[in-house]
CSV table of C-alpha atoms in Angstrom, one decimal:
chain,number,residue,atom,x,y,z
A,1412,UNK,CA,-31.2,-6.4,23.8
A,1413,UNK,CA,-32.2,-4.9,20.4
A,1414,UNK,CA,-29.5,-4.7,17.8
A,1415,UNK,CA,-28.1,-1.1,17.4
A,1416,UNK,CA,-29.3,-1.1,13.7
A,1417,UNK,CA,-32.9,-1.4,14.8
A,1418,UNK,CA,-32.8,1.2,17.6
A,1419,UNK,CA,-33.7,4.8,16.6
A,1420,UNK,CA,-31.0,7.5,16.9
A,1421,UNK,CA,-31.9,10.3,19.4
A,1422,UNK,CA,-34.4,12.8,18.1
A,1423,UNK,CA,-31.9,15.7,17.8
A,1424,UNK,CA,-29.2,13.6,16.2
A,1425,UNK,CA,-27.8,15.3,13.1
A,1426,UNK,CA,-27.5,13.3,9.9
A,1427,UNK,CA,-25.2,15.5,7.8
A,1428,UNK,CA,-22.6,15.6,5.0
A,1429,UNK,CA,-19.3,17.4,4.8
A,1430,UNK,CA,-17.2,19.2,2.2
A,1431,UNK,CA,-14.3,21.7,2.1
A,1432,UNK,CA,-13.9,24.9,0.2
A,1433,UNK,CA,-11.0,24.1,-2.1
A,1434,UNK,CA,-12.3,20.7,-2.9
A,1435,UNK,CA,-15.7,21.9,-4.3
A,1436,UNK,CA,-16.0,25.7,-4.8
A,1437,UNK,CA,-13.9,26.5,-7.9
A,1438,UNK,CA,-14.0,30.2,-8.8
A,1439,UNK,CA,-10.5,30.5,-7.5
A,1440,UNK,CA,-9.9,34.0,-9.1
A,1441,UNK,CA,-13.4,35.5,-8.6
A,1442,UNK,CA,-14.6,38.2,-6.2
A,1443,UNK,CA,-11.2,39.1,-4.8
A,1444,UNK,CA,-10.0,35.6,-3.9
A,1445,UNK,CA,-6.2,35.1,-4.0
A,1446,UNK,CA,-4.1,31.9,-4.1
A,1447,UNK,CA,-4.0,29.6,-1.1
A,1448,UNK,CA,-1.2,27.0,-0.6
A,1449,UNK,CA,-3.3,24.5,-2.3
A,1450,UNK,CA,-3.6,26.6,-5.5
A,1451,UNK,CA,0.2,26.9,-5.5
A,1452,UNK,CA,0.8,23.2,-4.7
A,1453,UNK,CA,-1.7,21.8,-7.2
A,1454,UNK,CA,-0.2,24.0,-10.0
A,1455,UNK,CA,3.3,22.7,-9.2
A,1456,UNK,CA,4.2,19.9,-11.6
A,1457,UNK,CA,4.3,16.5,-10.0
A,1458,UNK,CA,2.4,17.4,-6.9
A,1459,UNK,CA,-1.1,16.1,-7.8
A,1460,UNK,CA,-2.2,13.2,-9.9
A,1461,UNK,CA,-2.3,14.2,-13.5
A,1462,UNK,CA,-1.5,17.8,-12.5
A,1463,UNK,CA,-5.2,18.3,-11.6
A,1464,UNK,CA,-6.3,21.3,-9.6
A,1465,UNK,CA,-9.2,22.8,-7.8
A,1466,UNK,CA,-9.6,25.7,-10.2
A,1467,UNK,CA,-13.1,24.6,-11.2
A,1468,UNK,CA,-13.5,21.6,-8.8
A,1469,UNK,CA,-17.3,21.0,-8.9
A,1470,UNK,CA,-18.2,24.7,-9.3
A,1471,UNK,CA,-20.1,24.8,-6.0
A,1472,UNK,CA,-19.5,28.6,-5.9
A,1473,UNK,CA,-22.0,29.0,-8.7
A,1474,UNK,CA,-24.2,26.0,-8.1
A,1475,UNK,CA,-24.6,26.2,-4.3
A,1476,UNK,CA,-28.4,26.7,-4.5
A,1477,UNK,CA,-28.9,23.5,-6.5
A,1478,UNK,CA,-26.5,21.7,-4.1
A,1479,UNK,CA,-28.5,22.8,-1.1
A,1480,UNK,CA,-31.7,21.8,-2.8
A,1481,UNK,CA,-30.3,18.4,-3.4
A,1482,UNK,CA,-29.3,18.1,0.3
A,1483,UNK,CA,-32.9,19.0,1.3
A,1484,UNK,CA,-34.3,16.5,-1.2
A,1485,UNK,CA,-32.1,13.8,0.3
A,1486,UNK,CA,-33.4,14.6,3.8
A,1487,UNK,CA,-30.1,15.8,5.3
A,1488,UNK,CA,-30.4,17.7,8.5
A,1489,UNK,CA,-26.9,19.3,8.7
A,1490,UNK,CA,-24.2,20.4,6.3
A,1491,UNK,CA,-20.6,21.0,7.3
A,1492,UNK,CA,-18.6,23.3,5.0
A,1493,UNK,CA,-15.5,25.3,5.2
A,1494,UNK,CA,-14.7,29.0,4.5
A,1495,UNK,CA,-11.9,29.8,2.1
A,1496,UNK,CA,-9.6,32.1,4.1
A,1497,UNK,CA,-8.1,33.7,1.0
A,1498,UNK,CA,-11.6,34.4,-0.4
A,1499,UNK,CA,-12.5,36.3,2.8
A,1500,UNK,CA,-9.1,37.8,3.6
A,1501,UNK,CA,-6.9,37.6,0.5
A,1502,UNK,CA,-3.6,38.5,2.1
A,1503,UNK,CA,-4.3,36.6,5.4
A,1504,UNK,CA,-4.4,39.8,7.3
A,1505,UNK,CA,-6.1,43.2,7.2
A,1506,UNK,CA,-9.5,44.1,5.9
A,1507,UNK,CA,-12.0,41.4,4.8
A,1508,UNK,CA,-13.5,41.2,1.3
A,1509,UNK,CA,-17.3,41.5,1.7
A,1510,UNK,CA,-17.9,39.8,-1.7
A,1511,UNK,CA,-16.2,36.7,-0.3
A,1512,UNK,CA,-18.2,36.8,2.9
A,1513,UNK,CA,-21.4,37.4,1.0
A,1514,UNK,CA,-21.0,34.0,-0.7
A,1515,UNK,CA,-21.1,32.3,2.7
A,1516,UNK,CA,-24.0,34.5,3.9
A,1517,UNK,CA,-26.0,33.4,0.8
A,1518,UNK,CA,-25.0,29.8,1.4
A,1519,UNK,CA,-26.0,29.9,5.1
A,1520,UNK,CA,-29.3,31.6,4.3
A,1521,UNK,CA,-30.1,29.0,1.7
A,1522,UNK,CA,-29.4,26.2,4.2
A,1523,UNK,CA,-31.5,27.8,6.9
A,1524,UNK,CA,-34.4,28.3,4.5
A,1525,UNK,CA,-34.3,24.6,3.8
A,1526,UNK,CA,-34.2,23.6,7.5
A,1527,UNK,CA,-30.5,22.4,7.3
A,1528,UNK,CA,-28.2,23.1,10.2
A,1529,UNK,CA,-25.0,24.8,9.0
A,1530,UNK,CA,-21.7,23.7,10.6
A,1531,UNK,CA,-18.9,26.1,9.7
A,1532,UNK,CA,-15.2,25.1,9.6
A,1533,UNK,CA,-12.9,28.1,9.6
A,1534,UNK,CA,-9.8,26.2,8.3
A,1535,UNK,CA,-9.6,23.2,6.1
A,1536,UNK,CA,-6.0,23.3,5.0
A,1537,UNK,CA,-6.1,26.3,2.6
A,1538,UNK,CA,-3.7,28.8,4.1
A,1539,UNK,CA,-3.4,32.1,2.1
A,1540,UNK,CA,-0.2,31.8,0.1
A,1541,UNK,CA,1.0,35.2,1.3
A,1542,UNK,CA,1.1,33.8,4.9
A,1543,UNK,CA,3.0,30.7,3.8
A,1544,UNK,CA,5.5,33.0,2.1
A,1545,UNK,CA,5.9,34.8,5.5
A,1546,UNK,CA,6.7,31.5,7.2
A,1547,UNK,CA,3.4,29.5,7.3
A,1548,UNK,CA,2.2,27.6,10.3
A,1549,UNK,CA,5.8,27.0,11.6
A,1550,UNK,CA,5.9,30.8,12.1
A,1551,UNK,CA,4.2,32.0,15.3
A,1552,UNK,CA,2.5,35.0,13.8
A,1553,UNK,CA,0.2,32.8,11.7
A,1554,UNK,CA,-1.7,31.8,14.8
A,1555,UNK,CA,-2.5,35.4,15.5
A,1556,UNK,CA,-3.5,36.0,11.9
A,1557,UNK,CA,-5.9,33.1,12.2
A,1558,UNK,CA,-7.5,34.5,15.3
A,1559,UNK,CA,-8.1,37.8,13.5
A,1560,UNK,CA,-9.7,36.0,10.5
A,1561,UNK,CA,-11.8,33.9,12.9
A,1562,UNK,CA,-13.1,37.0,14.5
A,1563,UNK,CA,-14.1,38.6,11.2
A,1564,UNK,CA,-16.0,35.5,10.1
A,1565,UNK,CA,-17.6,35.2,13.5
A,1566,UNK,CA,-18.8,38.8,13.3
A,1567,UNK,CA,-20.2,38.3,9.9
A,1568,UNK,CA,-21.9,34.9,10.4
A,1569,UNK,CA,-22.3,34.4,14.1
A,1570,UNK,CA,-25.9,35.6,14.1
A,1571,UNK,CA,-27.0,32.7,11.8
A,1572,UNK,CA,-24.5,29.9,12.3
A,1573,UNK,CA,-24.5,28.2,15.8
A,1574,UNK,CA,-22.0,25.4,15.1
A,1575,UNK,CA,-18.4,26.4,14.6
A,1576,UNK,CA,-15.2,24.4,14.0
A,1577,UNK,CA,-11.8,26.1,14.2
A,1578,UNK,CA,-9.5,23.6,12.5
A,1579,UNK,CA,-10.0,20.5,10.4
A,1580,UNK,CA,-7.4,17.8,11.0
A,1581,UNK,CA,-4.5,19.9,12.2
A,1582,UNK,CA,-2.4,16.7,12.1
A,1583,UNK,CA,-2.6,16.7,8.3
A,1584,UNK,CA,-1.8,20.4,8.1
A,1585,UNK,CA,1.3,20.0,10.3
A,1586,UNK,CA,2.7,16.7,9.4
A,1587,UNK,CA,1.6,16.0,5.8
A,1588,UNK,CA,2.2,19.6,4.9
A,1589,UNK,CA,5.5,20.3,6.6
A,1590,UNK,CA,7.1,16.8,7.3
A,1591,UNK,CA,6.3,14.4,4.5
A,1592,UNK,CA,5.4,17.1,2.0
A,1593,UNK,CA,2.5,15.1,0.4
A,1594,UNK,CA,0.1,18.0,1.2
A,1595,UNK,CA,0.5,21.7,0.7
A,1596,UNK,CA,2.8,23.5,1.1
A,1597,UNK,CA,4.9,20.5,0.4
A,1598,UNK,CA,7.8,21.1,2.9
A,1599,UNK,CA,9.8,18.3,4.4
A,1600,UNK,CA,11.2,19.6,7.7
A,1601,UNK,CA,10.4,17.5,10.8
A,1602,UNK,CA,11.2,20.4,13.2
A,1603,UNK,CA,9.0,22.8,11.3
A,1604,UNK,CA,6.2,20.2,11.4
A,1605,UNK,CA,6.3,20.2,15.2
A,1606,UNK,CA,6.4,24.0,15.4
A,1607,UNK,CA,3.4,24.0,13.0
A,1608,UNK,CA,1.5,21.6,15.2
A,1609,UNK,CA,2.0,23.9,18.2
A,1610,UNK,CA,1.0,27.1,16.3
A,1611,UNK,CA,-2.1,25.3,14.9
A,1612,UNK,CA,-3.0,24.6,18.5
A,1613,UNK,CA,-2.2,28.1,19.5
A,1614,UNK,CA,-4.3,29.5,16.6
A,1615,UNK,CA,-7.2,27.3,17.7
A,1616,UNK,CA,-7.0,28.6,21.3
A,1617,UNK,CA,-6.8,32.2,20.2
A,1618,UNK,CA,-9.7,31.7,17.7
A,1619,UNK,CA,-11.9,30.2,20.4
A,1620,UNK,CA,-11.4,33.4,22.5
A,1621,UNK,CA,-11.9,35.6,19.4
A,1622,UNK,CA,-15.1,33.8,18.4
A,1623,UNK,CA,-16.6,34.0,21.9
A,1624,UNK,CA,-16.0,37.7,21.9
A,1625,UNK,CA,-17.6,38.1,18.5
A,1626,UNK,CA,-20.6,35.8,18.6
A,1627,UNK,CA,-23.8,35.2,20.6
A,1628,UNK,CA,-23.1,33.2,23.8
A,1629,UNK,CA,-25.2,30.3,22.7
A,1630,UNK,CA,-23.0,29.4,19.7
A,1631,UNK,CA,-21.0,26.2,20.0
A,1632,UNK,CA,-17.3,25.9,19.2
A,1633,UNK,CA,-15.4,22.7,18.4
A,1634,UNK,CA,-12.3,21.4,16.7
A,1635,UNK,CA,-12.2,18.4,14.3
A,1636,UNK,CA,-9.4,16.0,15.0
A,1637,UNK,CA,-8.5,13.0,12.9
A,1638,UNK,CA,-7.5,11.1,16.0
A,1639,UNK,CA,-5.9,7.7,15.1
A,1640,UNK,CA,-6.9,4.4,16.6
A,1641,UNK,CA,-3.4,3.1,17.1
A,1642,UNK,CA,-3.0,-0.6,17.8
A,1643,UNK,CA,0.2,-2.5,18.5
A,1644,UNK,CA,1.0,-5.5,16.3
A,1645,UNK,CA,1.6,-7.6,19.4
A,1646,UNK,CA,1.7,-7.2,23.2
A,1647,UNK,CA,5.5,-7.3,23.1
A,1648,UNK,CA,6.7,-4.3,25.2
A,1649,UNK,CA,8.6,-2.9,22.2
A,1650,UNK,CA,5.4,-2.9,20.1
A,1651,UNK,CA,3.5,-1.3,22.9
A,1652,UNK,CA,6.1,1.4,23.2
A,1653,UNK,CA,5.9,2.0,19.4
A,1654,UNK,CA,2.2,2.3,19.6
A,1655,UNK,CA,2.5,4.9,22.4
A,1656,UNK,CA,4.9,7.0,20.4
A,1657,UNK,CA,2.6,7.1,17.4
A,1658,UNK,CA,-0.4,7.8,19.6
A,1659,UNK,CA,1.5,10.8,21.0
A,1660,UNK,CA,2.3,12.1,17.6
A,1661,UNK,CA,-1.1,11.4,16.1
A,1662,UNK,CA,-3.3,12.3,19.1
A,1663,UNK,CA,-1.5,13.6,22.2
A,1664,UNK,CA,0.2,16.4,20.4
A,1665,UNK,CA,-3.3,17.9,19.9
A,1666,UNK,CA,-5.7,16.6,22.6
A,1667,UNK,CA,-3.0,16.9,25.3
A,1668,UNK,CA,-2.9,20.7,25.3
A,1669,UNK,CA,-6.5,21.2,23.9
A,1670,UNK,CA,-8.3,18.9,26.4
A,1671,UNK,CA,-5.8,18.4,29.3
A,1672,UNK,CA,-3.7,21.6,29.3
A,1673,UNK,CA,-0.3,19.9,28.7
A,1674,UNK,CA,1.7,18.2,26.0
A,1675,UNK,CA,2.4,14.6,26.9
A,1676,UNK,CA,5.8,14.3,28.6
A,1677,UNK,CA,6.5,11.2,26.6
A,1678,UNK,CA,6.0,13.2,23.4
A,1679,UNK,CA,8.4,15.9,24.5
A,1680,UNK,CA,11.0,13.3,25.4
A,1681,UNK,CA,10.7,11.2,22.3
A,1682,UNK,CA,11.1,14.2,20.0
A,1683,UNK,CA,14.1,15.9,21.7
A,1684,UNK,CA,16.3,14.9,18.8
A,1685,UNK,CA,14.1,17.0,16.5
A,1686,UNK,CA,13.2,20.0,18.7
A,1687,UNK,CA,13.7,21.4,22.2
A,1688,UNK,CA,10.2,22.8,22.1
A,1689,UNK,CA,11.4,26.3,22.9
A,1690,UNK,CA,8.7,27.6,20.6
A,1691,UNK,CA,6.2,26.8,23.3
A,1692,UNK,CA,6.1,30.1,25.3
A,1693,UNK,CA,4.7,30.8,28.7
A,1694,UNK,CA,0.9,31.0,28.6
A,1695,UNK,CA,0.6,29.2,25.3
A,1696,UNK,CA,-0.9,26.0,26.6
A,1697,UNK,CA,-3.3,27.9,28.9
A,1698,UNK,CA,-4.6,29.7,25.7
A,1699,UNK,CA,-4.8,26.4,23.8
A,1700,UNK,CA,-6.8,24.8,26.7
A,1701,UNK,CA,-9.8,27.1,26.1
A,1702,UNK,CA,-13.0,25.3,27.0
A,1703,UNK,CA,-14.9,23.7,24.1
A,1704,UNK,CA,-18.6,23.1,23.5
A,1705,UNK,CA,-18.1,19.9,21.5
A,1706,UNK,CA,-15.4,17.8,19.9
A,1707,UNK,CA,-15.3,16.7,16.2
A,1708,UNK,CA,-13.8,13.4,15.4
A,1709,UNK,CA,-12.9,12.2,11.9
A,1710,UNK,CA,-12.4,8.5,11.3
A,1711,UNK,CA,-11.5,6.3,8.4
A,1712,UNK,CA,-9.3,3.3,9.4
A,1713,UNK,CA,-7.2,2.1,12.3
A,1714,UNK,CA,-3.4,2.3,12.5
A,1715,UNK,CA,-1.3,-0.8,13.2
A,1716,UNK,CA,2.3,-0.5,14.3
A,1717,UNK,CA,5.3,-2.4,15.6
A,1718,UNK,CA,8.9,-1.7,16.6
A,1719,UNK,CA,11.4,-2.2,13.7
A,1720,UNK,CA,13.6,-5.2,14.4
A,1721,UNK,CA,17.0,-4.0,15.5
A,1722,UNK,CA,16.0,-0.4,15.0
A,1723,UNK,CA,16.1,-0.8,11.2
A,1724,UNK,CA,13.9,1.4,9.1
A,1725,UNK,CA,11.1,-0.4,7.3
A,1726,UNK,CA,8.1,0.2,4.9
A,1727,UNK,CA,5.7,3.0,6.0
A,1728,UNK,CA,2.3,1.6,5.1
A,1729,UNK,CA,0.5,4.3,7.1
A,1730,UNK,CA,-2.0,5.3,4.4
A,1731,UNK,CA,-0.9,8.9,4.1
A,1732,UNK,CA,0.6,9.0,0.6
A,1733,UNK,CA,4.0,8.1,-0.9
A,1734,UNK,CA,7.0,10.2,0.2
A,1735,UNK,CA,10.7,9.7,0.9
A,1736,UNK,CA,10.0,11.7,4.1
A,1737,UNK,CA,8.0,10.5,7.0
A,1738,UNK,CA,5.2,12.5,8.6
A,1739,UNK,CA,6.2,10.9,12.0
A,1740,UNK,CA,9.1,13.0,13.5
A,1741,UNK,CA,11.6,10.9,15.4
A,1742,UNK,CA,9.8,7.7,14.7
A,1743,UNK,CA,11.7,6.2,11.8
A,1744,UNK,CA,12.2,3.0,13.8
A,1745,UNK,CA,8.4,2.3,14.0
A,1746,UNK,CA,6.9,0.1,11.3
A,1747,UNK,CA,3.4,0.6,10.0
A,1748,UNK,CA,1.3,-2.4,8.8
A,1749,UNK,CA,-1.9,-2.7,6.8
A,1750,UNK,CA,-4.6,-4.3,8.9
A,1751,UNK,CA,-6.3,-7.3,7.4
A,1752,UNK,CA,-9.7,-7.1,5.8
A,1753,UNK,CA,-11.5,-5.4,2.8
A,1754,UNK,CA,-10.2,-2.1,1.7
A,1755,UNK,CA,-11.5,1.0,0.0
A,1756,UNK,CA,-10.1,2.6,-3.1
A,1757,UNK,CA,-7.7,4.5,-0.9
A,1758,UNK,CA,-6.2,1.2,0.3
A,1759,UNK,CA,-7.6,1.8,3.8
A,1760,UNK,CA,-8.9,-1.2,5.7
A,1761,UNK,CA,-12.6,-1.1,6.6
A,1762,UNK,CA,-12.9,-1.6,10.3
A,1763,UNK,CA,-15.9,0.1,11.9
A,1764,UNK,CA,-14.9,-1.2,15.4
A,1765,UNK,CA,-12.2,1.5,15.3
A,1766,UNK,CA,-15.0,4.2,15.2
A,1767,UNK,CA,-16.6,2.7,18.3
A,1768,UNK,CA,-13.2,2.6,20.1
A,1769,UNK,CA,-12.5,6.2,19.2
A,1770,UNK,CA,-15.9,7.4,20.5
A,1771,UNK,CA,-15.4,5.5,23.8
A,1772,UNK,CA,-11.9,6.8,24.2
A,1773,UNK,CA,-13.0,10.4,24.0
A,1774,UNK,CA,-16.0,9.7,26.2
A,1775,UNK,CA,-13.3,8.8,28.8
A,1776,UNK,CA,-10.8,11.5,27.8
A,1777,UNK,CA,-13.3,14.3,27.9
A,1778,UNK,CA,-16.3,13.3,30.0
A,1779,UNK,CA,-19.3,15.7,29.5
A,1780,UNK,CA,-18.0,17.0,26.1
A,1781,UNK,CA,-20.5,16.2,23.3
A,1782,UNK,CA,-19.0,14.4,20.3
A,1783,UNK,CA,-19.7,14.7,16.6
A,1784,UNK,CA,-18.4,12.4,13.8
A,1785,UNK,CA,-17.4,15.3,11.5
A,1786,UNK,CA,-16.0,13.0,8.8
A,1787,UNK,CA,-16.5,9.3,7.9
A,1788,UNK,CA,-16.8,7.7,4.5
A,1789,UNK,CA,-15.2,5.7,1.8
A,1790,UNK,CA,-13.9,6.1,-1.8
A,1791,UNK,CA,-15.0,3.5,-4.4
A,1792,UNK,CA,-14.6,3.3,-8.2
A,1793,UNK,CA,-18.2,4.4,-8.8
A,1794,UNK,CA,-19.6,4.4,-12.4
A,1795,UNK,CA,-23.0,5.1,-13.9
A,1796,UNK,CA,-24.9,2.1,-15.3
A,1797,UNK,CA,-26.4,2.3,-18.9
A,1798,UNK,CA,-29.4,4.0,-17.4
A,1799,UNK,CA,-27.3,6.7,-15.8
A,1800,UNK,CA,-27.9,5.4,-12.2
A,1801,UNK,CA,-25.0,4.9,-9.9
A,1802,UNK,CA,-25.1,1.9,-7.6
A,1803,UNK,CA,-22.6,1.7,-4.8
A,1804,UNK,CA,-23.6,-1.2,-2.5
A,1805,UNK,CA,-20.1,-1.2,-1.0
A,1806,UNK,CA,-20.6,2.3,0.4
A,1807,UNK,CA,-24.0,1.4,1.7
A,1808,UNK,CA,-22.5,-1.5,3.6
A,1809,UNK,CA,-19.7,0.8,4.9
A,1810,UNK,CA,-22.1,3.4,6.2
A,1811,UNK,CA,-24.4,0.8,7.7
A,1812,UNK,CA,-21.6,-0.8,9.6
A,1813,UNK,CA,-20.1,2.5,10.9
A,1814,UNK,CA,-23.4,4.1,11.9
A,1815,UNK,CA,-24.2,0.9,13.7
A,1816,UNK,CA,-21.0,1.4,15.7
A,1817,UNK,CA,-22.1,5.0,16.4
A,1818,UNK,CA,-25.4,3.7,17.7
A,1819,UNK,CA,-23.6,1.1,19.9
A,1820,UNK,CA,-21.4,3.8,21.3
A,1821,UNK,CA,-24.4,5.9,22.2
A,1822,UNK,CA,-26.0,2.9,23.9
A,1823,UNK,CA,-22.8,2.5,25.9
A,1824,UNK,CA,-22.8,6.1,27.1
A,1825,UNK,CA,-21.1,8.2,24.4
A,1826,UNK,CA,-22.8,11.6,23.9
A,1827,UNK,CA,-22.7,11.6,20.1
A,1828,UNK,CA,-24.8,14.4,18.7
A,1829,UNK,CA,-24.2,14.0,14.9
A,1830,UNK,CA,-22.6,12.2,12.0
A,1831,UNK,CA,-21.3,14.0,8.8
A,1832,UNK,CA,-20.8,11.7,5.8
A,1833,UNK,CA,-17.6,12.4,3.9
A,1834,UNK,CA,-18.5,13.6,1.4
A,1835,UNK,CA,-21.6,15.1,0.0
A,1836,UNK,CA,-20.4,14.7,-3.5
A,1837,UNK,CA,-17.4,13.6,-5.5
A,1838,UNK,CA,-14.7,16.3,-5.5
A,1839,UNK,CA,-11.0,17.2,-5.8
A,1840,UNK,CA,-9.3,14.7,-3.5
A,1841,UNK,CA,-6.2,16.7,-2.8
A,1842,UNK,CA,-3.0,15.1,-4.2
A,1843,UNK,CA,-5.1,12.3,-5.7
A,1844,UNK,CA,-6.8,14.8,-8.0
A,1845,UNK,CA,-10.2,13.6,-9.2
A,1846,UNK,CA,-9.3,9.9,-9.1
A,1847,UNK,CA,-10.9,9.0,-5.7
A,1848,UNK,CA,-14.6,9.3,-5.4
A,1849,UNK,CA,-15.9,9.8,-1.8
A,1850,UNK,CA,-19.2,11.3,-2.6
A,1851,UNK,CA,-22.7,10.1,-2.0
A,1852,UNK,CA,-23.6,12.2,-5.0
A,1853,UNK,CA,-21.8,11.3,-8.3
A,1854,UNK,CA,-20.3,14.2,-10.3
A,1855,UNK,CA,-19.7,13.9,-14.0
A,1856,UNK,CA,-16.5,16.0,-14.2
A,1857,UNK,CA,-17.1,16.8,-17.9
A,1858,UNK,CA,-20.6,18.3,-17.4
A,1859,UNK,CA,-20.6,18.7,-13.6
A,1860,UNK,CA,-24.0,17.1,-13.5
A,1861,UNK,CA,-24.9,15.7,-10.1
A,1862,UNK,CA,-26.5,12.2,-9.7
A,1863,UNK,CA,-27.3,10.8,-6.2
A,1864,UNK,CA,-25.8,7.4,-5.8
A,1865,UNK,CA,-27.8,4.6,-4.2
A,1866,UNK,CA,-25.9,5.3,-0.9
A,1867,UNK,CA,-27.3,8.9,-0.9
A,1868,UNK,CA,-30.8,7.5,-1.1
A,1869,UNK,CA,-30.1,5.0,1.7
A,1870,UNK,CA,-28.5,7.7,3.9
A,1871,UNK,CA,-31.4,10.0,3.3
A,1872,UNK,CA,-33.8,7.3,4.4
A,1873,UNK,CA,-31.7,6.9,7.6
A,1874,UNK,CA,-31.9,10.6,8.2
A,1875,UNK,CA,-35.7,10.7,7.8
A,1876,UNK,CA,-36.5,7.6,9.8
A,1877,UNK,CA,-33.6,7.8,12.3
A,1878,UNK,CA,-33.2,4.0,12.0
A,1879,UNK,CA,-30.7,2.3,9.7
A,1880,UNK,CA,-32.3,0.8,6.7
A,1881,UNK,CA,-31.3,-2.7,5.8
A,1882,UNK,CA,-28.5,-3.3,3.3
A,1883,UNK,CA,-30.5,-4.6,0.3
A,1884,UNK,CA,-28.8,-6.9,-2.2
A,1885,UNK,CA,-28.2,-5.0,-5.5
A,1886,UNK,CA,-28.8,-1.6,-4.0
């Protein structure tokens, strides 16, 4: 049998790259935009590395034409971006600002003119601050405000964008934002985090219905989940039970109602000490269970857990930032371990087999539902050489290994339609500021000059030939 690296990807397979609004756009006070929770969070002392913010980011708002031209030059066939809610609807409710929508109209038109498929994400963590002041995602009304926003964007762009994603990584929004506090808005309330998870689910379901009413029938709607590949440290029953609890909190809390129409009973039971789940009202889960056209999966590294001996609390090496508060409600007696192997600059173990496992799991969980890898990538300490070139052989090896696992999954029956490299270019990496470079394109933050790294050229060759180029020494 031929190796997956030598077999061509399907003709319609999308080779894309992904970004998010707050991480790249800048222009935070232009054309009617108001603060989001990430503006507030990043301007709060001690919240981000070096006090860095997305005020300018990489100035994509003014440089988008050049950025799209660069995508086309590299040979990308798709681009996943997010819309800034507070740029389009500054208060999170009421009339939209056409100047804000016009930016996304221009961006989409530029992409289409270059033959690049746009994939639009409605929410990538940047809730309008006014909605957070009213209660944020733990407050039920936010779900309805999100649906209204989705409808407005659908009406404006549904005639030219066919691929839509409601939420990006709602796990991070709920649990890093409201439980551990390492993401905006920085709250540390486990019960609020579980309410937020449900209302994100509800907002997703309401948005699916709103989009279907506002857009052409052929448009495709998905959600992007950062589903964890949770592995037990051993086959001891206690470790297996610990893995099940974390799987429920990482995965089941979202794919249970979204794909299967019910929260896992084991999740509800395990979190009874935190919430009675009375915030789940009659009809909510039916709304959340709205049919999807595709499922987005984001993958970086697997999760390894065990039961704490004697119920004692232990170190939380879960890769989700440093905090005295856990993002895992009612799971303080679960230990997280770093898996062995090489690591990226984020400290995340490189394990491409986890991506294969994830794809095959959802092939079983949601048979017949097309899959997209909506994020996958690695941060490295990239630096230009004396000639100004940026060589990143580690990232090339990373991409080669992970794309080979995607190809293997396709060969084994997974209906994978596309892969979106995280990220198109270096950008504001949330609480890490500008210290972690995920981009295939290097950005000089002093001049904002863009320089494709060797990985961008390698990935572009893969996109053009649909076969994985070899990993050449010294690339």
